[in-house]
Short mmCIF file of N, CA, C and O in Angstrom, two decimals:
data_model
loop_
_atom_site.label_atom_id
_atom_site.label_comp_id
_atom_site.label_asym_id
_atom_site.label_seq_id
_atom_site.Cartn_x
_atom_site.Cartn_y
_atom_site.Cartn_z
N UNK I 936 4.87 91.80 9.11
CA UNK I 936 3.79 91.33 8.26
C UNK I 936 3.93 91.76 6.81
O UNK I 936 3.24 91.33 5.89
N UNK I 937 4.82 92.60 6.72
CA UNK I 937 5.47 92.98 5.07
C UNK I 937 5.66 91.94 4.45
O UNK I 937 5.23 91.93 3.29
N UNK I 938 6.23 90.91 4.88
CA UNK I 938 6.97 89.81 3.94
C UNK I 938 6.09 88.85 3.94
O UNK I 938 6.57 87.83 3.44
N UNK I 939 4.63 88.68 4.41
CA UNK I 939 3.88 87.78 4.50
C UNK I 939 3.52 87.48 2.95
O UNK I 939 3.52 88.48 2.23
N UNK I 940 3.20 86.12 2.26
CA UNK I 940 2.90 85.92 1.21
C UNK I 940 2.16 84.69 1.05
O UNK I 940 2.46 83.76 1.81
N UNK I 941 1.03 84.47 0.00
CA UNK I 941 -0.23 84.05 0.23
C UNK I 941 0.18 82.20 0.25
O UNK I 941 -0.71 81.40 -0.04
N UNK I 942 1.58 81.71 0.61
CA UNK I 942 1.99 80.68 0.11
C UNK I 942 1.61 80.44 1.84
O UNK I 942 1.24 79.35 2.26
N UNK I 943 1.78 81.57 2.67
CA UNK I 943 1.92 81.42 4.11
C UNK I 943 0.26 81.61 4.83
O UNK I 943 0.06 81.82 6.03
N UNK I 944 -0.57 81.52 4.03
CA UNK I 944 -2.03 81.44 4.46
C UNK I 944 -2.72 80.23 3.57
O UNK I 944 -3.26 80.42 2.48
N UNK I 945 -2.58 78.81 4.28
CA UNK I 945 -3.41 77.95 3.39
C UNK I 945 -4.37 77.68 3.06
O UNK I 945 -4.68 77.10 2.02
N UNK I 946 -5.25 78.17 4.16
CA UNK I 946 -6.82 78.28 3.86
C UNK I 946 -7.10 79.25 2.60
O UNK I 946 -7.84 78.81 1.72
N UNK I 947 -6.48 80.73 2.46
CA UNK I 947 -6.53 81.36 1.67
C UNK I 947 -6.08 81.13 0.26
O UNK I 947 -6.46 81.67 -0.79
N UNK I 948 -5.08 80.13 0.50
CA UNK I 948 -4.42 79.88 -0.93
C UNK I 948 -5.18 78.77 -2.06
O UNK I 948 -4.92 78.46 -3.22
N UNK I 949 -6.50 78.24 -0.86
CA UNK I 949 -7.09 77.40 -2.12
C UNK I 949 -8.83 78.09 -1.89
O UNK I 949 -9.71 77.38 -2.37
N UNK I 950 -9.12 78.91 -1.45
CA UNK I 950 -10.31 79.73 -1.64
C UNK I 950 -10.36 80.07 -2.59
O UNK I 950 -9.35 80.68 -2.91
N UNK I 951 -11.50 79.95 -3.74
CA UNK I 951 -12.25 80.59 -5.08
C UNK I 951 -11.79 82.20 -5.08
O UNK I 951 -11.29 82.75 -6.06
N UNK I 952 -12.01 82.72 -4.10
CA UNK I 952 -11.56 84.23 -4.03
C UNK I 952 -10.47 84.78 -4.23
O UNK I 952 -10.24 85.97 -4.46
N UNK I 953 -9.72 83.83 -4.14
CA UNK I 953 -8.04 84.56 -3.40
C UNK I 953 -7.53 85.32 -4.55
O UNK I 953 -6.78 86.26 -4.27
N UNK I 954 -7.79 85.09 -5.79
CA UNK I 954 -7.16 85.91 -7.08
C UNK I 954 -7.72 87.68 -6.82
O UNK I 954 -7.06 88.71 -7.01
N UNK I 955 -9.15 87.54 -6.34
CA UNK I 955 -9.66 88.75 -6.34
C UNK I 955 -9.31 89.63 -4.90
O UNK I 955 -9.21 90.86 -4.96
N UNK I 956 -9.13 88.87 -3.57
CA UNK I 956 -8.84 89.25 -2.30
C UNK I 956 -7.52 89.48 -1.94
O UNK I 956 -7.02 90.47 -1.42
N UNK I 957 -6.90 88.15 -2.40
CA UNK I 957 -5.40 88.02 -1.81
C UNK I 957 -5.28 87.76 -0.28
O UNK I 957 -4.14 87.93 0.17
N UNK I 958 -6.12 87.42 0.49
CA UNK I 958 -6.25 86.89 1.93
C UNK I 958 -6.94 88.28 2.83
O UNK I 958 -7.17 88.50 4.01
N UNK I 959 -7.05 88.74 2.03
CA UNK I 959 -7.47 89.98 2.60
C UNK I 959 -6.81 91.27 3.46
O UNK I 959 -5.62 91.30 3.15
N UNK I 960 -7.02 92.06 4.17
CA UNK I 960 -6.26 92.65 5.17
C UNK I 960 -5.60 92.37 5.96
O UNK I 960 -6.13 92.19 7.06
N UNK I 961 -4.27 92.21 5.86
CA UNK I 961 -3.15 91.44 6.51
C UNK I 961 -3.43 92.48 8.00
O UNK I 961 -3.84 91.90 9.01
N UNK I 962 -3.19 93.94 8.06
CA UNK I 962 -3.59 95.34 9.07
C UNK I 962 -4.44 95.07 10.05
O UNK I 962 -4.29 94.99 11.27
N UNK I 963 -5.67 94.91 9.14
CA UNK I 963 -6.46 94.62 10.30
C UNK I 963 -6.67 93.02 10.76
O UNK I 963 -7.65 92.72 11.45
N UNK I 964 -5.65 91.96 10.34
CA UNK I 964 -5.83 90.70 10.91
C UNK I 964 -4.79 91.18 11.96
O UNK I 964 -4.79 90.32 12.83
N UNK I 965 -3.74 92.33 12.34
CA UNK I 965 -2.77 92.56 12.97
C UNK I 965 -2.78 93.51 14.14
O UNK I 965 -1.96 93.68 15.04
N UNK I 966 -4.44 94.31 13.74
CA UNK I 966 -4.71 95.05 14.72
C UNK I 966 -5.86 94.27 15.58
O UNK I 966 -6.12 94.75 16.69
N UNK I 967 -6.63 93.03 15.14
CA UNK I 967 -7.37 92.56 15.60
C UNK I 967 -6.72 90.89 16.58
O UNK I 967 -7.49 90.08 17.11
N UNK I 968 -5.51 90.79 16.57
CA UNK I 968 -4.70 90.59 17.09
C UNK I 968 -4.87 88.99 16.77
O UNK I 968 -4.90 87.94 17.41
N UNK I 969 -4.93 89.33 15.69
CA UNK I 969 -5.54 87.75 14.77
C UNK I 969 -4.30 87.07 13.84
O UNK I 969 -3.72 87.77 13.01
N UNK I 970 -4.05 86.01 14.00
CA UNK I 970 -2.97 85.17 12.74
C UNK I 970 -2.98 85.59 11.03
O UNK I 970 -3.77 85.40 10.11
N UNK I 971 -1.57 86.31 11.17
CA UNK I 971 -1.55 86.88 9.85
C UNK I 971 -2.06 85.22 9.12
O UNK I 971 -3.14 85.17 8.53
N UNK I 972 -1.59 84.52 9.19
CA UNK I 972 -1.77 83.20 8.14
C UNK I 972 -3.05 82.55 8.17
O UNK I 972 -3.18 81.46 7.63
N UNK I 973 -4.12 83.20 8.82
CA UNK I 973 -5.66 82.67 9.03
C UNK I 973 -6.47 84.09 7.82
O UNK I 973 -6.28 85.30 7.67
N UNK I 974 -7.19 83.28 7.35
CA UNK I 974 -8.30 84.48 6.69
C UNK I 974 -8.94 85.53 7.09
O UNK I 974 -9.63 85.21 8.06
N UNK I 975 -9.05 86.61 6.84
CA UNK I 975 -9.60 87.79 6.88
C UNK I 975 -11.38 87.82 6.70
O UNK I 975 -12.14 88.21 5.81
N UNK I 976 -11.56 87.24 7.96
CA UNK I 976 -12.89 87.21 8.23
C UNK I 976 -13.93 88.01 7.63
O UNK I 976 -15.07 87.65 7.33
N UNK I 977 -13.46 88.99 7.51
CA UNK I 977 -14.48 90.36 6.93
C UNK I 977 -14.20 89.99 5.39
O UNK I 977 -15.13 89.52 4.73
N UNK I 978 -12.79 90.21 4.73
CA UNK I 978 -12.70 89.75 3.32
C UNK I 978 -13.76 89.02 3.29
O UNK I 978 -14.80 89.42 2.78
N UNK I 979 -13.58 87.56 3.97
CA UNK I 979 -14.34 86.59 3.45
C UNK I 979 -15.91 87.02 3.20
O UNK I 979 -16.33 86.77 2.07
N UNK I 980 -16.58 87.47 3.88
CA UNK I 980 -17.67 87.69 4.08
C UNK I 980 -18.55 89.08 3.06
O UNK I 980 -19.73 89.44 3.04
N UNK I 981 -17.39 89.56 2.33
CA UNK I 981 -17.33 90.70 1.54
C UNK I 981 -17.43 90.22 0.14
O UNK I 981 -18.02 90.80 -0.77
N UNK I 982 -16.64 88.84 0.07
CA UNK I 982 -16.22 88.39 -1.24
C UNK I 982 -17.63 87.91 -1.25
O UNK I 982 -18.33 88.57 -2.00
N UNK I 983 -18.35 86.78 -0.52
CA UNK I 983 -19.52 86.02 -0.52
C UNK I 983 -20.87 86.91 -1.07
O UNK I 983 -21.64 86.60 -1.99
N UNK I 984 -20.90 88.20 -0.14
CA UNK I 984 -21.77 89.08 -0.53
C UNK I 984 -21.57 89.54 -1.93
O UNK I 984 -22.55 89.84 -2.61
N UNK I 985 -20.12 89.62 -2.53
CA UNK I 985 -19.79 90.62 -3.74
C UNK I 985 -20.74 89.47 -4.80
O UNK I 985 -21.78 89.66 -5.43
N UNK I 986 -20.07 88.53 -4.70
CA UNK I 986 -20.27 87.70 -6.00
C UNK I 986 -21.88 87.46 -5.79
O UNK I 986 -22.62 87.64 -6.75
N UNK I 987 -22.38 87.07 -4.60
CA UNK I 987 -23.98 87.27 -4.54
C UNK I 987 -25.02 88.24 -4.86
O UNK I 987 -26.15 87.90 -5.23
N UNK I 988 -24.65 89.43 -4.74
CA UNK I 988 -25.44 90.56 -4.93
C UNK I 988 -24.78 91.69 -5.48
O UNK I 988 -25.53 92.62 -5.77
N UNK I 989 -23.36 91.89 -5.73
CA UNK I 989 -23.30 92.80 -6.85
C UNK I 989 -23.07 92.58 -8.36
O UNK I 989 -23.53 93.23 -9.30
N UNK I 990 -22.04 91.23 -8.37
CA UNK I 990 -21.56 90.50 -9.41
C UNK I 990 -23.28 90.43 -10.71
O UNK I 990 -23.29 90.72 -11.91
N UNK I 991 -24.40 89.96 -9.89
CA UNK I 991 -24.98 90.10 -10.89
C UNK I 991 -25.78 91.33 -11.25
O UNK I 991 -26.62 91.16 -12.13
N UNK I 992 -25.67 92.43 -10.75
CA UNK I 992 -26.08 93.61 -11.43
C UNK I 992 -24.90 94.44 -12.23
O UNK I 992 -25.02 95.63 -12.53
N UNK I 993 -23.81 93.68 -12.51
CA UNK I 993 -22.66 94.23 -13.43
C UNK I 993 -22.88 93.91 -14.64
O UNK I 993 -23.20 92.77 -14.96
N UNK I 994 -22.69 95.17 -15.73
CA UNK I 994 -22.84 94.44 -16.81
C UNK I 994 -22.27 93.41 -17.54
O UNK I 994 -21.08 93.10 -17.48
N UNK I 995 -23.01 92.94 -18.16
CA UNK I 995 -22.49 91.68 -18.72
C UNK I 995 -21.07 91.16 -18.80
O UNK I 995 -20.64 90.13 -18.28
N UNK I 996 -20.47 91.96 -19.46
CA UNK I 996 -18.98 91.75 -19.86
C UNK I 996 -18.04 91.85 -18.30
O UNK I 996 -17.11 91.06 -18.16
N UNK I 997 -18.33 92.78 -17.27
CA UNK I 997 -17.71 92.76 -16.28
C UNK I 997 -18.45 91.33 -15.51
O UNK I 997 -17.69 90.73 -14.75
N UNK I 998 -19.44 90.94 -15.62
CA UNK I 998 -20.27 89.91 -14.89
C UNK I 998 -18.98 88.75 -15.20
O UNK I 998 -18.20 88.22 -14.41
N UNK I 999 -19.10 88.59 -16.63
CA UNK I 999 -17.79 87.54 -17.03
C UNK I 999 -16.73 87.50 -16.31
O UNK I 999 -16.53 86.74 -15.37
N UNK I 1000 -16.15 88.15 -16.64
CA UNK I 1000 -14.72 88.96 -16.49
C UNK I 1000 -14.31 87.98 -15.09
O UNK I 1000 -13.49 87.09 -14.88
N UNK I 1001 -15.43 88.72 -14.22
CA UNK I 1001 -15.50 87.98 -12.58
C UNK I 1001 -15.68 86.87 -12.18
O UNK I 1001 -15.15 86.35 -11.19
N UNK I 1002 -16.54 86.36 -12.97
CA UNK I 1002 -17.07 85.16 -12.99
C UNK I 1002 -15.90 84.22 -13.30
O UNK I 1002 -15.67 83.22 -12.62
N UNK I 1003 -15.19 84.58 -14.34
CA UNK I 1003 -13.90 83.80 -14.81
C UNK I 1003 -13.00 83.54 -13.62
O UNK I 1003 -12.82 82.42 -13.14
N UNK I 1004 -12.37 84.84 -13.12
CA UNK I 1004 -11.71 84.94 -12.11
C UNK I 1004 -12.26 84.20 -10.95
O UNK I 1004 -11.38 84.22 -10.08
N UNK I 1005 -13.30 83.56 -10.52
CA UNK I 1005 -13.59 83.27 -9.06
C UNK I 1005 -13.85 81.28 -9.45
O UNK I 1005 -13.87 80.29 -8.70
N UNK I 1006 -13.99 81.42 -10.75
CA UNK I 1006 -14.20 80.31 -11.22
C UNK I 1006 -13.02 79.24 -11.60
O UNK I 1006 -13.07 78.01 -11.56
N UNK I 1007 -12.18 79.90 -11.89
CA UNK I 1007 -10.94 80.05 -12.78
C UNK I 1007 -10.29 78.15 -12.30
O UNK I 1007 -9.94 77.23 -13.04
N UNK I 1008 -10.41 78.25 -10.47
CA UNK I 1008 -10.00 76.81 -10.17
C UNK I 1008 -10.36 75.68 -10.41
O UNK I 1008 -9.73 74.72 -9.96
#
């Protein structure tokens, strides 16, 4: 799972997130005996919460910053 790269997870490669995640925990998609090339369920669900409820208590300039990045596609 070393050589795995985000060209080899397609769901992940066109998710809003992926700049900030990268598909998430390749480890635990490997201990959970889950397809390195399927999304990181928990990532996902981490990213949704981040940008919902922490993203906007960041200050301003980091609010951007993020906002750019998740937006960016």
């Amino acid at each position: 799972f070393l050589n795995i790269s985000i060209s080899q997870m397609p769901r992940c490669k066109i998710c809003k997130y992926m700049p900030l995640c990268s598909g998430g925990c390749i480890g635990r998609k490997v201990i959970a005996k889950q397809s390195v090339s399927e999304p990181d369920v928990i990532a996902c669900g981490l990213m949704e919460a981040f940008e919902k409820y922490i993203v906007p208590i960041l200050p301003p300039k980091q609010q951007k910053f993020i906002n750019d990045i998740i937006n960016k596609q």
